[in-house]
CSV table of C-alpha atoms in Angstrom, one decimal:
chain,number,residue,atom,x,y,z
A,1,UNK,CA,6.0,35.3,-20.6
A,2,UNK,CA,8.5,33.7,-18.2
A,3,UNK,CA,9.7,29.8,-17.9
A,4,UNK,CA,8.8,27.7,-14.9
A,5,UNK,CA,10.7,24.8,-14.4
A,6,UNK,CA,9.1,22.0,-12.1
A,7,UNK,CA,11.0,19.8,-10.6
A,8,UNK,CA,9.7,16.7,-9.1
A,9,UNK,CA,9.2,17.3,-4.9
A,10,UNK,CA,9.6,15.1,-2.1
A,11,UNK,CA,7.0,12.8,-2.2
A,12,UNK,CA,7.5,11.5,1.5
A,13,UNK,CA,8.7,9.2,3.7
A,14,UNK,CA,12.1,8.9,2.6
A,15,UNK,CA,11.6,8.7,-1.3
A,16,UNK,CA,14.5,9.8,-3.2
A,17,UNK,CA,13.1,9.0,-6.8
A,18,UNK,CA,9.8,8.2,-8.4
A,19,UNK,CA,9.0,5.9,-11.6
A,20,UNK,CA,6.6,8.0,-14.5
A,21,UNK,CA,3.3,5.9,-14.5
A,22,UNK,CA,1.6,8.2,-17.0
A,23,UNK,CA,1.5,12.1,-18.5
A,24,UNK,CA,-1.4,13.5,-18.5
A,25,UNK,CA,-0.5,16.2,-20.6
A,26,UNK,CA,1.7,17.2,-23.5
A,27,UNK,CA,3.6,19.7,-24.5
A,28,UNK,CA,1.3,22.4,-26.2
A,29,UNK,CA,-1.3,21.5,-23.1
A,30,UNK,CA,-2.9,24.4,-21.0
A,31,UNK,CA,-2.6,23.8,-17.3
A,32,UNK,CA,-4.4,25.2,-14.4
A,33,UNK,CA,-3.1,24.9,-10.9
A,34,UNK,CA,-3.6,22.1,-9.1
A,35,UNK,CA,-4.2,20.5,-12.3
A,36,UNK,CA,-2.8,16.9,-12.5
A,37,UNK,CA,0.9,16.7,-14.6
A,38,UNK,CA,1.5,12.7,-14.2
A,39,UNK,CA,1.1,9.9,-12.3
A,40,UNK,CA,4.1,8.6,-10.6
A,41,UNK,CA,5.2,5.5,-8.0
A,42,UNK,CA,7.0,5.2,-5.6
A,43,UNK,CA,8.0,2.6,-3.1
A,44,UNK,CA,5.3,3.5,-1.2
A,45,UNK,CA,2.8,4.7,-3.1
A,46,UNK,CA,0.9,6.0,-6.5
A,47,UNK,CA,1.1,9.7,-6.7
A,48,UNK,CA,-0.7,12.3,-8.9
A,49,UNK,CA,1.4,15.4,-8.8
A,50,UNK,CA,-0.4,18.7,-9.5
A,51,UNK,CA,1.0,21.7,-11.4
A,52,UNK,CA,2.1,24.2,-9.1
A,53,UNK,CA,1.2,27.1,-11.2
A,54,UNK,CA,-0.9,27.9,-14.3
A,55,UNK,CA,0.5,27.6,-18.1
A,56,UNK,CA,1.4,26.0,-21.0
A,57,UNK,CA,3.2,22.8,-21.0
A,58,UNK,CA,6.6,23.9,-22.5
A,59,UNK,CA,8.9,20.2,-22.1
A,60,UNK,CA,8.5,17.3,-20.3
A,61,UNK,CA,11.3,14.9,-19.1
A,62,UNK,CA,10.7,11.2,-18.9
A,63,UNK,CA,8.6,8.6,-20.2
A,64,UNK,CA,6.5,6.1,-18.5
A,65,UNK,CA,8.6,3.4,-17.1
A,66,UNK,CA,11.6,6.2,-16.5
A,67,UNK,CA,13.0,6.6,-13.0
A,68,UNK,CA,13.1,10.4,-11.9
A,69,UNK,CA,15.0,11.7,-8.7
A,70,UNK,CA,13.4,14.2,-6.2
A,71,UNK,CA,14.8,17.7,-7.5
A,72,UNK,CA,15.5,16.7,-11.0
A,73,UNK,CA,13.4,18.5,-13.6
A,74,UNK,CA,10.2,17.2,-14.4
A,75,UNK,CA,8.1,19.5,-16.8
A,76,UNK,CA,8.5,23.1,-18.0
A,77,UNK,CA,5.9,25.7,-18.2
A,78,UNK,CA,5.4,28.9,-19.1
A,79,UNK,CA,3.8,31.2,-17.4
A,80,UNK,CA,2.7,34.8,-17.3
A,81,UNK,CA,4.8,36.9,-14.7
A,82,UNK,CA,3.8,36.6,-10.7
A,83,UNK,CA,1.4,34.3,-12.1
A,84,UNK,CA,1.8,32.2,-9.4
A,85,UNK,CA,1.4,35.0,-6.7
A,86,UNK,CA,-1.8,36.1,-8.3
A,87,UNK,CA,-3.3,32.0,-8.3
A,88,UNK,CA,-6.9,31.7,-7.4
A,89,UNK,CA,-7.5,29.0,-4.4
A,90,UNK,CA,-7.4,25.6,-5.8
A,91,UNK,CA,-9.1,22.2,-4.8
A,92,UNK,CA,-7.1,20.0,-2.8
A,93,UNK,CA,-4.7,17.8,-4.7
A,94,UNK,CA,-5.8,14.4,-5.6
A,95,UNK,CA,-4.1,11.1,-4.7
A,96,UNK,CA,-3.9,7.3,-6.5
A,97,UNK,CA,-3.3,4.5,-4.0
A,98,UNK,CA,-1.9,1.6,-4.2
A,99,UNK,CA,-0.9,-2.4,-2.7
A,100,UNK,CA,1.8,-3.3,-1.3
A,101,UNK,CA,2.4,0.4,-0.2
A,102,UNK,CA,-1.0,3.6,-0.2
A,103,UNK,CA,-2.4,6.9,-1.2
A,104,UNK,CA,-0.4,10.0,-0.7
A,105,UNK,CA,0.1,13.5,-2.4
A,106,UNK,CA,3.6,15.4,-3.6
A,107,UNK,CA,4.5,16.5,-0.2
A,108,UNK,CA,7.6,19.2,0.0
A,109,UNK,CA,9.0,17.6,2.9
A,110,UNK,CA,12.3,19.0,4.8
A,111,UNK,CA,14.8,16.8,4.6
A,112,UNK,CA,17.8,17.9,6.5
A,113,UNK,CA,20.1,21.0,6.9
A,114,UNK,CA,22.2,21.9,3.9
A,115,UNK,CA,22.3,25.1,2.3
A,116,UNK,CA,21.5,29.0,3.5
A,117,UNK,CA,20.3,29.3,6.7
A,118,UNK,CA,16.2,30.6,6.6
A,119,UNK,CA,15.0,33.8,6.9
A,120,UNK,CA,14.1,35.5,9.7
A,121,UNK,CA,11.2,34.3,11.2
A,122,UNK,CA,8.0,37.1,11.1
A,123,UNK,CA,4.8,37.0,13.3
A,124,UNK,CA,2.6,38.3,11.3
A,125,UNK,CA,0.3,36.4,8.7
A,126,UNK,CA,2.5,35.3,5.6
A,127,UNK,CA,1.2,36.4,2.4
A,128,UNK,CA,1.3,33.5,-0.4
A,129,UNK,CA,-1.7,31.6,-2.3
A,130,UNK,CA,-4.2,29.0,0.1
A,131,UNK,CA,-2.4,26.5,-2.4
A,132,UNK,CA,0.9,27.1,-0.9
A,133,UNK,CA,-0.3,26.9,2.4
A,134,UNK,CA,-1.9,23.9,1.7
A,135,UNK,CA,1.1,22.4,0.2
A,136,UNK,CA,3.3,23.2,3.7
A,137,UNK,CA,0.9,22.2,6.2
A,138,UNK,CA,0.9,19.5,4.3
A,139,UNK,CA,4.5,19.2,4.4
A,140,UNK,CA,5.5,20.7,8.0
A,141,UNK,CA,6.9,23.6,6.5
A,142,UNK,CA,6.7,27.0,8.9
A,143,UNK,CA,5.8,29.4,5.9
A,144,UNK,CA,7.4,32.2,8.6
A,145,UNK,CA,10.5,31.0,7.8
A,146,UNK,CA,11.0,31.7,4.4
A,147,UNK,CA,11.3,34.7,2.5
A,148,UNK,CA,8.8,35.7,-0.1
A,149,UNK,CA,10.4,37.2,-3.8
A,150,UNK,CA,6.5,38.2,-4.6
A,151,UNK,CA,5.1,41.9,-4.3
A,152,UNK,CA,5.1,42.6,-0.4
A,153,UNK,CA,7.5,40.0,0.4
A,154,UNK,CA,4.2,37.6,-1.0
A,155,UNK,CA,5.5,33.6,-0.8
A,156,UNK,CA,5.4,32.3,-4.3
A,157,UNK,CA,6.0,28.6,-5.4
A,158,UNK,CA,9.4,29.0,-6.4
A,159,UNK,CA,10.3,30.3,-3.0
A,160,UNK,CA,9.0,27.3,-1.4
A,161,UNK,CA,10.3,24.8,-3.9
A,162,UNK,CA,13.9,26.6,-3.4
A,163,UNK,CA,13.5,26.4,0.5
A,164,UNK,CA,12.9,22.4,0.2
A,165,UNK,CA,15.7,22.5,-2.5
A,166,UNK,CA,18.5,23.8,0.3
A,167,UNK,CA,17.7,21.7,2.9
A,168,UNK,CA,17.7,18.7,0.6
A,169,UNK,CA,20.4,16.4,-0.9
A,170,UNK,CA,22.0,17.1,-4.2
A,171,UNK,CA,19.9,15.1,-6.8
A,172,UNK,CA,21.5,12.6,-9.3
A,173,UNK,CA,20.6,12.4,-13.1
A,174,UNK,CA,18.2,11.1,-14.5
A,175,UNK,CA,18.2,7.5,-15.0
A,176,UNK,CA,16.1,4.8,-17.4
A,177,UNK,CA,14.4,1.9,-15.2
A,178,UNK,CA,15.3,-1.5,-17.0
A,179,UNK,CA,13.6,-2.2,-20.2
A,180,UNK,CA,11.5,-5.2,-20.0
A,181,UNK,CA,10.2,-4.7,-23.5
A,182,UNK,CA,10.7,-2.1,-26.5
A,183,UNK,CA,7.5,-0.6,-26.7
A,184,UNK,CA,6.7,2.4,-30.0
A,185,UNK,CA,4.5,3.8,-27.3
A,186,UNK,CA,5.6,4.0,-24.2
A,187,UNK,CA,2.5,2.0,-21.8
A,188,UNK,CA,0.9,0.4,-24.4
A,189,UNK,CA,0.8,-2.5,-25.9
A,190,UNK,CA,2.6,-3.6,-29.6
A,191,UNK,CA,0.7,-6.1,-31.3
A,192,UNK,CA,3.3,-7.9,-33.6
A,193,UNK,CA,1.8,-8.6,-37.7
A,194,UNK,CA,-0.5,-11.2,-37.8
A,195,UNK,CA,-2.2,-10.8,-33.7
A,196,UNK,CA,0.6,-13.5,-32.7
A,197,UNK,CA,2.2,-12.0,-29.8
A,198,UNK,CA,1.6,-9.0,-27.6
A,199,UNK,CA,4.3,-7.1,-26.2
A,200,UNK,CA,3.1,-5.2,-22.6
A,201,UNK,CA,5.6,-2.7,-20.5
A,202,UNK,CA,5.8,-3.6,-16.9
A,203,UNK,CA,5.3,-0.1,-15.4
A,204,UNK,CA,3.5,1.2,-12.3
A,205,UNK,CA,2.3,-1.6,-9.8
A,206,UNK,CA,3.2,-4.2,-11.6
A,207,UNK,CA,6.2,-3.2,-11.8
A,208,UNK,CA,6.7,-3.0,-8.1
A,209,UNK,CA,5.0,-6.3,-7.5
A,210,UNK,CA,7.3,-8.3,-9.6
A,211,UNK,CA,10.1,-6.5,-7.9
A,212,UNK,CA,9.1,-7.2,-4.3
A,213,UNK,CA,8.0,-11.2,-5.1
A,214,UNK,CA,11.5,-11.5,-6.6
A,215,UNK,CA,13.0,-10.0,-3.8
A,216,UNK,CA,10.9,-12.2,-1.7
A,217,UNK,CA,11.2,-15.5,-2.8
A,218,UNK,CA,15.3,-15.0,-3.5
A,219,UNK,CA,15.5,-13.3,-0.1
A,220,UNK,CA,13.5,-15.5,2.1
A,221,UNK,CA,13.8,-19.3,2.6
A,222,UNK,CA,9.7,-20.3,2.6
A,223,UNK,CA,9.0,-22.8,4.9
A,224,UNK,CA,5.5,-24.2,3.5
A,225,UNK,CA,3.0,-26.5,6.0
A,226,UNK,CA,-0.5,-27.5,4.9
A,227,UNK,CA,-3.0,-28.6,7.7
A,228,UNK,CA,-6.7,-29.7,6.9
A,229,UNK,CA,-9.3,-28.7,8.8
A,230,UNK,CA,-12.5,-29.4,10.0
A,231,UNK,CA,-15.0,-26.5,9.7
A,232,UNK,CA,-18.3,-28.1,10.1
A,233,UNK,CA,-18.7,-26.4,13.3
A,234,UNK,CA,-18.0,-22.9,12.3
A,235,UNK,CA,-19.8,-23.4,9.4
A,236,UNK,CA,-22.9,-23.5,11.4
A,237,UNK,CA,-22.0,-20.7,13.8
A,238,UNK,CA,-21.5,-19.0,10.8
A,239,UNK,CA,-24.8,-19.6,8.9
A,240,UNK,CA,-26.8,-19.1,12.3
A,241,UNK,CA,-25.0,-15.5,13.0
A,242,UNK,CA,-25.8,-14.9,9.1
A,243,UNK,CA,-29.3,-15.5,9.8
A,244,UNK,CA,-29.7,-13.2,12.3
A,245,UNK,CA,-28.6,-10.4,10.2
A,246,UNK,CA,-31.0,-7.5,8.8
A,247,UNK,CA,-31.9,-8.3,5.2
A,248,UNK,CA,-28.9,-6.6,3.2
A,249,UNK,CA,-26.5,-6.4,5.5
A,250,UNK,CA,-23.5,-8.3,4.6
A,251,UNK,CA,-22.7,-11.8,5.8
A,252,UNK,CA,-19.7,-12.8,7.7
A,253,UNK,CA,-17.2,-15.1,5.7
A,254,UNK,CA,-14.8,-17.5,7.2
A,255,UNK,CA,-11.9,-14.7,6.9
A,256,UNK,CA,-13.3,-12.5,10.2
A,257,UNK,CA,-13.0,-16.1,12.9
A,258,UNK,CA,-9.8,-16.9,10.9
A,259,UNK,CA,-8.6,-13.3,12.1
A,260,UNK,CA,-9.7,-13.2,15.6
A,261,UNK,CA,-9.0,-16.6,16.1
A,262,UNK,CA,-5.3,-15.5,14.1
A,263,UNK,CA,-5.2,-12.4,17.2
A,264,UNK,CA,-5.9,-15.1,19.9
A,265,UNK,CA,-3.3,-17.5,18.8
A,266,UNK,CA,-0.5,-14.6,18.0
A,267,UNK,CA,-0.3,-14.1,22.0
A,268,UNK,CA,1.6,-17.4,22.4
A,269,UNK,CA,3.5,-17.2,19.3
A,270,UNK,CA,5.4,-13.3,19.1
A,271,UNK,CA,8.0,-14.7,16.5
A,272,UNK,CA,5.2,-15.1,13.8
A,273,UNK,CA,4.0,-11.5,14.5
A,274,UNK,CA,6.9,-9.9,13.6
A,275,UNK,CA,9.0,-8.2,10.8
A,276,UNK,CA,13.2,-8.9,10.1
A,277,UNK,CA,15.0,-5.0,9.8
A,278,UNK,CA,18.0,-6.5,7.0
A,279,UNK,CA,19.8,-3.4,7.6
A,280,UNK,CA,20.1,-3.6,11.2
A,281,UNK,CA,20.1,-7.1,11.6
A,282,UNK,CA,17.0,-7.0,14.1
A,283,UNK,CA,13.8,-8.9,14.7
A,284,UNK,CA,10.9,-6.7,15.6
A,285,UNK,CA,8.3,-8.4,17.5
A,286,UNK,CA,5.1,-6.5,17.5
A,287,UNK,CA,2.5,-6.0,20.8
A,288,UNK,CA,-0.1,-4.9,17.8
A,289,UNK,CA,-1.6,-7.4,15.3
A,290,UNK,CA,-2.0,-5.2,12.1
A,291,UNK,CA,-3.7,-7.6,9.6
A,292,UNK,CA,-2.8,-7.6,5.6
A,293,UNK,CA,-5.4,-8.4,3.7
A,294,UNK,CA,-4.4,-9.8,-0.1
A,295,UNK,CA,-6.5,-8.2,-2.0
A,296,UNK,CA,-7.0,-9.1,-6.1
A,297,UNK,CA,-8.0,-5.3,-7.6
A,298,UNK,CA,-7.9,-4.3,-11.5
A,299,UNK,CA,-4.7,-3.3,-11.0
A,300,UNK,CA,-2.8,-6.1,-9.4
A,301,UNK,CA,-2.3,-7.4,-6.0
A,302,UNK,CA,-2.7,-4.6,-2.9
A,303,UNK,CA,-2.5,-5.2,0.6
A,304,UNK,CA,-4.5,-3.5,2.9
A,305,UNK,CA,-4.0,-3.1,6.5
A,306,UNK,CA,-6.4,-3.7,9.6
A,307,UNK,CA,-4.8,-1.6,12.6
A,308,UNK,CA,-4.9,-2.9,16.0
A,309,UNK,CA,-6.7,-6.0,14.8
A,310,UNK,CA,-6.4,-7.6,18.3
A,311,UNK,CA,-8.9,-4.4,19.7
A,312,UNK,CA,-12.0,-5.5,17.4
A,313,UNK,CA,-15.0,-7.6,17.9
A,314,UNK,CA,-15.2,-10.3,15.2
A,315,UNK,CA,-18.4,-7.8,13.9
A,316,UNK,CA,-16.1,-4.8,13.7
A,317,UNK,CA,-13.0,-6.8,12.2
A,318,UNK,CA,-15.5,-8.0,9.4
A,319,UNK,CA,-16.5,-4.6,8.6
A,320,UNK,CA,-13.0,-2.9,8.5
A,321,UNK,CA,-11.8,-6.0,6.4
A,322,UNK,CA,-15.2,-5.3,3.7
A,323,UNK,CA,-14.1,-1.5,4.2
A,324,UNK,CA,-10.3,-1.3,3.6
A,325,UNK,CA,-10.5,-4.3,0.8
A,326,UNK,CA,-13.2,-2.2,-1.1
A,327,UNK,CA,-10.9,1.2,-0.4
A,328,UNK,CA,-8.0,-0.6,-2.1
A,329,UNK,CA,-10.0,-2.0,-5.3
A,330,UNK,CA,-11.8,1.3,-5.8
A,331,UNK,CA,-7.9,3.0,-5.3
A,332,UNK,CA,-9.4,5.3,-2.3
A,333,UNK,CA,-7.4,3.4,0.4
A,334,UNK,CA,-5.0,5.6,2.5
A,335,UNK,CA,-1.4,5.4,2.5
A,336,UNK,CA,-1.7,4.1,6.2
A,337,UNK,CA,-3.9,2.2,5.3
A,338,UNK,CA,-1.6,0.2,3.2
A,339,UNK,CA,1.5,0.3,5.0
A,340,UNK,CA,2.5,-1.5,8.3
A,341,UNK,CA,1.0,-4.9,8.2
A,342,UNK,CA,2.9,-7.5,10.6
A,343,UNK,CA,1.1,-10.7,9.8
A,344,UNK,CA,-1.0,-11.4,6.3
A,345,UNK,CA,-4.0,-13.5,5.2
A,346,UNK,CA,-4.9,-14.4,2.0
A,347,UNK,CA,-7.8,-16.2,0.5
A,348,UNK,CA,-8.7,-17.2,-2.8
A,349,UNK,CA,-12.4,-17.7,-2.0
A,350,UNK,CA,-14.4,-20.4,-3.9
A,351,UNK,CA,-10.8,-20.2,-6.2
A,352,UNK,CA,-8.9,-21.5,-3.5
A,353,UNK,CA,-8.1,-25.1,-4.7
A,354,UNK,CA,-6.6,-27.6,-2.4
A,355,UNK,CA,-3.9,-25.9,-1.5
A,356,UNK,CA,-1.1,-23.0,-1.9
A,357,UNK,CA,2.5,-21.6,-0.9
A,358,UNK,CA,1.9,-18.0,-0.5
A,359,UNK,CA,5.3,-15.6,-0.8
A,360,UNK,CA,5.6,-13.3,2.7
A,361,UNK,CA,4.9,-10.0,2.6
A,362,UNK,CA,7.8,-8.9,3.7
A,363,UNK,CA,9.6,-7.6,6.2
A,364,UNK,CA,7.0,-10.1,7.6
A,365,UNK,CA,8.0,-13.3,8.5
A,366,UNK,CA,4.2,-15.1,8.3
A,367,UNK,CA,1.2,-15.1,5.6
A,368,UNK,CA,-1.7,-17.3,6.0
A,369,UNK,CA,-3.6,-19.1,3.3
A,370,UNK,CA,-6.7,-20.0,3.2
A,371,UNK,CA,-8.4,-22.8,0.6
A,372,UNK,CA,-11.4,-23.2,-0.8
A,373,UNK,CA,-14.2,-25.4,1.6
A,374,UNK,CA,-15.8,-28.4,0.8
A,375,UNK,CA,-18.1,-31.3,2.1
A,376,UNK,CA,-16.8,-34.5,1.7
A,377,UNK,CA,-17.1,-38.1,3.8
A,378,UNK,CA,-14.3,-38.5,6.1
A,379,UNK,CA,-13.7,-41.1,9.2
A,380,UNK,CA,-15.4,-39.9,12.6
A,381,UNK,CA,-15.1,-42.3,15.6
A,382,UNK,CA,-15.4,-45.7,13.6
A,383,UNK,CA,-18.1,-44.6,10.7
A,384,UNK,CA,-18.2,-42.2,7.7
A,385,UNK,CA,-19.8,-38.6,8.3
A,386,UNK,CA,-20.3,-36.0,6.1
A,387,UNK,CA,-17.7,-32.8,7.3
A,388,UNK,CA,-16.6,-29.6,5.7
A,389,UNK,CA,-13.2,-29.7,5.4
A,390,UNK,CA,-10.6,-26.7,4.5
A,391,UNK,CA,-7.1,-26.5,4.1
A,392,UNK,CA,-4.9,-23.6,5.4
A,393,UNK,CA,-1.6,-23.5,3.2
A,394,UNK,CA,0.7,-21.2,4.8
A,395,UNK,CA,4.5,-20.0,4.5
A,396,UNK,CA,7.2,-19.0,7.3
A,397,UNK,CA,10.5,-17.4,7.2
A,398,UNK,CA,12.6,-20.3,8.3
A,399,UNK,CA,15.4,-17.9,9.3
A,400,UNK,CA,13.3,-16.8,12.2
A,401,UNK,CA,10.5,-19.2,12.6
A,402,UNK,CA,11.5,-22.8,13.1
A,403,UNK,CA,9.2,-25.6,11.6
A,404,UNK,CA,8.4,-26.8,15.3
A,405,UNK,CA,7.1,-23.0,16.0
A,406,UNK,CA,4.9,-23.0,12.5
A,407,UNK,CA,3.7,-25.9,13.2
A,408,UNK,CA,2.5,-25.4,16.8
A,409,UNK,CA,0.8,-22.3,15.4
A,410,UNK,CA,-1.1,-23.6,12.7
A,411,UNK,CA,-2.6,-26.7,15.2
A,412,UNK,CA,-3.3,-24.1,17.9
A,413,UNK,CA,-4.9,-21.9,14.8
A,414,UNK,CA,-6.6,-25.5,13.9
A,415,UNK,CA,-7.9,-26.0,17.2
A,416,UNK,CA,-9.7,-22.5,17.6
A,417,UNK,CA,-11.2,-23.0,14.5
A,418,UNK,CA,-12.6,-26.3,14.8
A,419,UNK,CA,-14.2,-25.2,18.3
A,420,UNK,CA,-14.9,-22.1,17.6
A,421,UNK,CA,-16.4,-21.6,20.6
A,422,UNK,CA,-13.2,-21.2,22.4
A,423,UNK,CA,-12.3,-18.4,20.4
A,424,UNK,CA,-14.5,-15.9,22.4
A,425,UNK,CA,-13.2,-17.3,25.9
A,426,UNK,CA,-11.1,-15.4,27.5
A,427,UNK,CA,-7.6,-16.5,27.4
């Protein structure tokens, strides 16, 4: 029997540590490859990292809530010798998405050019397990350029783990995230005697959705405007297109006009479709509308991304709204496919109330809000009518957007939706 140690890989995309979300095994356990050890999070994303070789569960380091840098020891194993080199093909690893960031799996990234220069590289076919292979295609890695320890010069996990391990930076120790709670059991919740008050870690997503609002709202001075508007007329292009539909099929909802007519509008105001780089000091005005969606899921708040919004029919942006909204609640989104938003919507449905302040999702510098739509007698030319009326509550980065700018948006925004014929003219 022989010790593995695991240490936690790059995960991607500049990550330098990860936050345990949950174990899923003990010490004592009996792992296979590929198996999953714990859920992590990152910045980015929710991650399942899988054992790189078979075992028993020896140690492991951390608790849920704990903050673990890349390279530092996450779990120890042991193994039987060459156990690795002898693996049986595994099934692909499995990933967890999430909100305000996506889906991704532990990839051994390169991540600069410390350390012993790489072998030699050979032509031939490098001998090592499909799981290895997997793991640096995945990762970029050019399995020719590393030198195997296994029988035959055979590529084993440690080899690639200490490849990744010389090219990257020197880890720092482990570190506790802030306590927001003690907790006897680490995730769960402590009732107190009697049922009066129930103490709840904030790990995982929530976590990272109560540290990006605070960030948010200290970081960015809102600029809030309300307009009211009236609807009646999309209301019955809307119900006529719904009728039209095959039975089943799912009915268009405000939310696909309010994003095309959103694309339309965008052209003449490129300072709301935009994020703010604080580290360089720079505005980035983006050509692309990539649409966040705010999305309510089990788990908290996620939000997904329509790409190249301003290239779809107001048929296809409904679908890919239905599709990447159901992807996040059922946690099979993408990681690009919640990442990269430049402009945000969010809609409470029939919740929607009379109006909001939504926080920006930043680095944007715009979100849009939409409130719930009623009927209600209002003053048309000299006599009382009957209109649907809604209200569209929306927030603006006043360092960068002036009040004249958000305003002008929101009435061109107003203008297209209450004709909503003019949103299919060409500009």
């Amino acid at each position: 029997m022989s010790r593995y140690v695991f240490k936690l890989p790059d995960l991607g995309e500049g990550t330098v540590e990860a936050e345990i979300v949950n174990w899923r095994v003990k010490p004592g356990d009996t792992v296979a490859e590929d198996d999953v050890l714990v859920e992590v999070m990152t910045e980015k994303a929710a991650v399942e990292v899988p054992a790189p070789v078979s075992g028993r569960v020896l140690s492991t380091t951390g608790a849920p809530g704990d903050m673990v840098p890349v390279g530092a020891e996450l779990i120890v194993l042991e193994t039987q010798p060459d156990a690795a080199a002898q693996a049986a093909p595994a099934p692909a690893a499995r990933s967890a998405p999430v909100a305000a960031a996506g889906s991704a799996t532990p990839a051994m990234t390169s991540a600069g050019g410390n350390g012993a220069a790489p072998a030699a590289a050979r032509t031939d076919r490098v001998a090592t397990s499909p799981a290895i292979r997997r793991r640096a295609h995945e990762a970029g890695i050019d399995l020719r350029q590393i030198a195997g320890s296994g029988p035959n010069g055979r590529i084993v996990p440690k080899d690639l783990e200490a490849y990744v391990a010389r090219r990257a930076p020197q880890p720092t120790p482990l570190r506790a995230a802030p306590k927001a709670v003690p907790a006897a059991r680490a995730g769960e919740p402590r009732v107190a005697p009697g049922g009066a008050t129930e103490e709840i870690k904030v790990i995982g997503l929530r976590r990272l959705i109560a540290q990006r609002m605070s960030e948010a709202k200290r970081n960015i001075p809102h600029f809030a405007y309300v307009e009211e508007l009236d609807v009646t007329e999309l209301e019955s292009l809307r119900r006529h297109l719904n009728s039209r539909l095959a039975q089943g099929a799912p009915a268009l909802t405000y939310l696909p006009f309010l994003a095309l007519a959103l694309v339309r509008v965008l052209r003449d105001f490129p300072q709301c479709n935009a994020h703010y780089d604080a580290e360089r000091g720079v505005i980035v005005r983006h050509r692309s509308v990539h649409l966040g969606v705010a999305t309510q899921t089990p788990e908290g708040l996620k939000v997904p991304v329509v790409h190249d919004a301003q290239a779809l029919t107001l048929w296809d942006l409904a679908a890919e709204m239905r599709r990447v909204s159901e992807a996040a609640r059922s946690n099979k989104a993408k990681r690009e496919e919640l990442t990269g938003s430049t402009i945000t919507i969010t809609s409470l449905g029939k919740l929607g109330g009379i109006a909001s302040t939504p926080i920006i999702n930043a680095p944007e510098v715009a979100i849009i809000g939409v409130n719930r739509a009623l009927e209600r007698p209002v003053v048309v030319d000299g006599a009382i009518a009957i209109r649907r009326t809604m209200n569209l509550s929306s927030s603006f980065d006043h360092r960068f957007v002036d009040g004249y700018d958000a305003a002008a948006m929101i009435q061109a925004l107003k203008e297209c939706l209450e004709h909503p014929a003019t949103i299919f003219i060409a500009a």
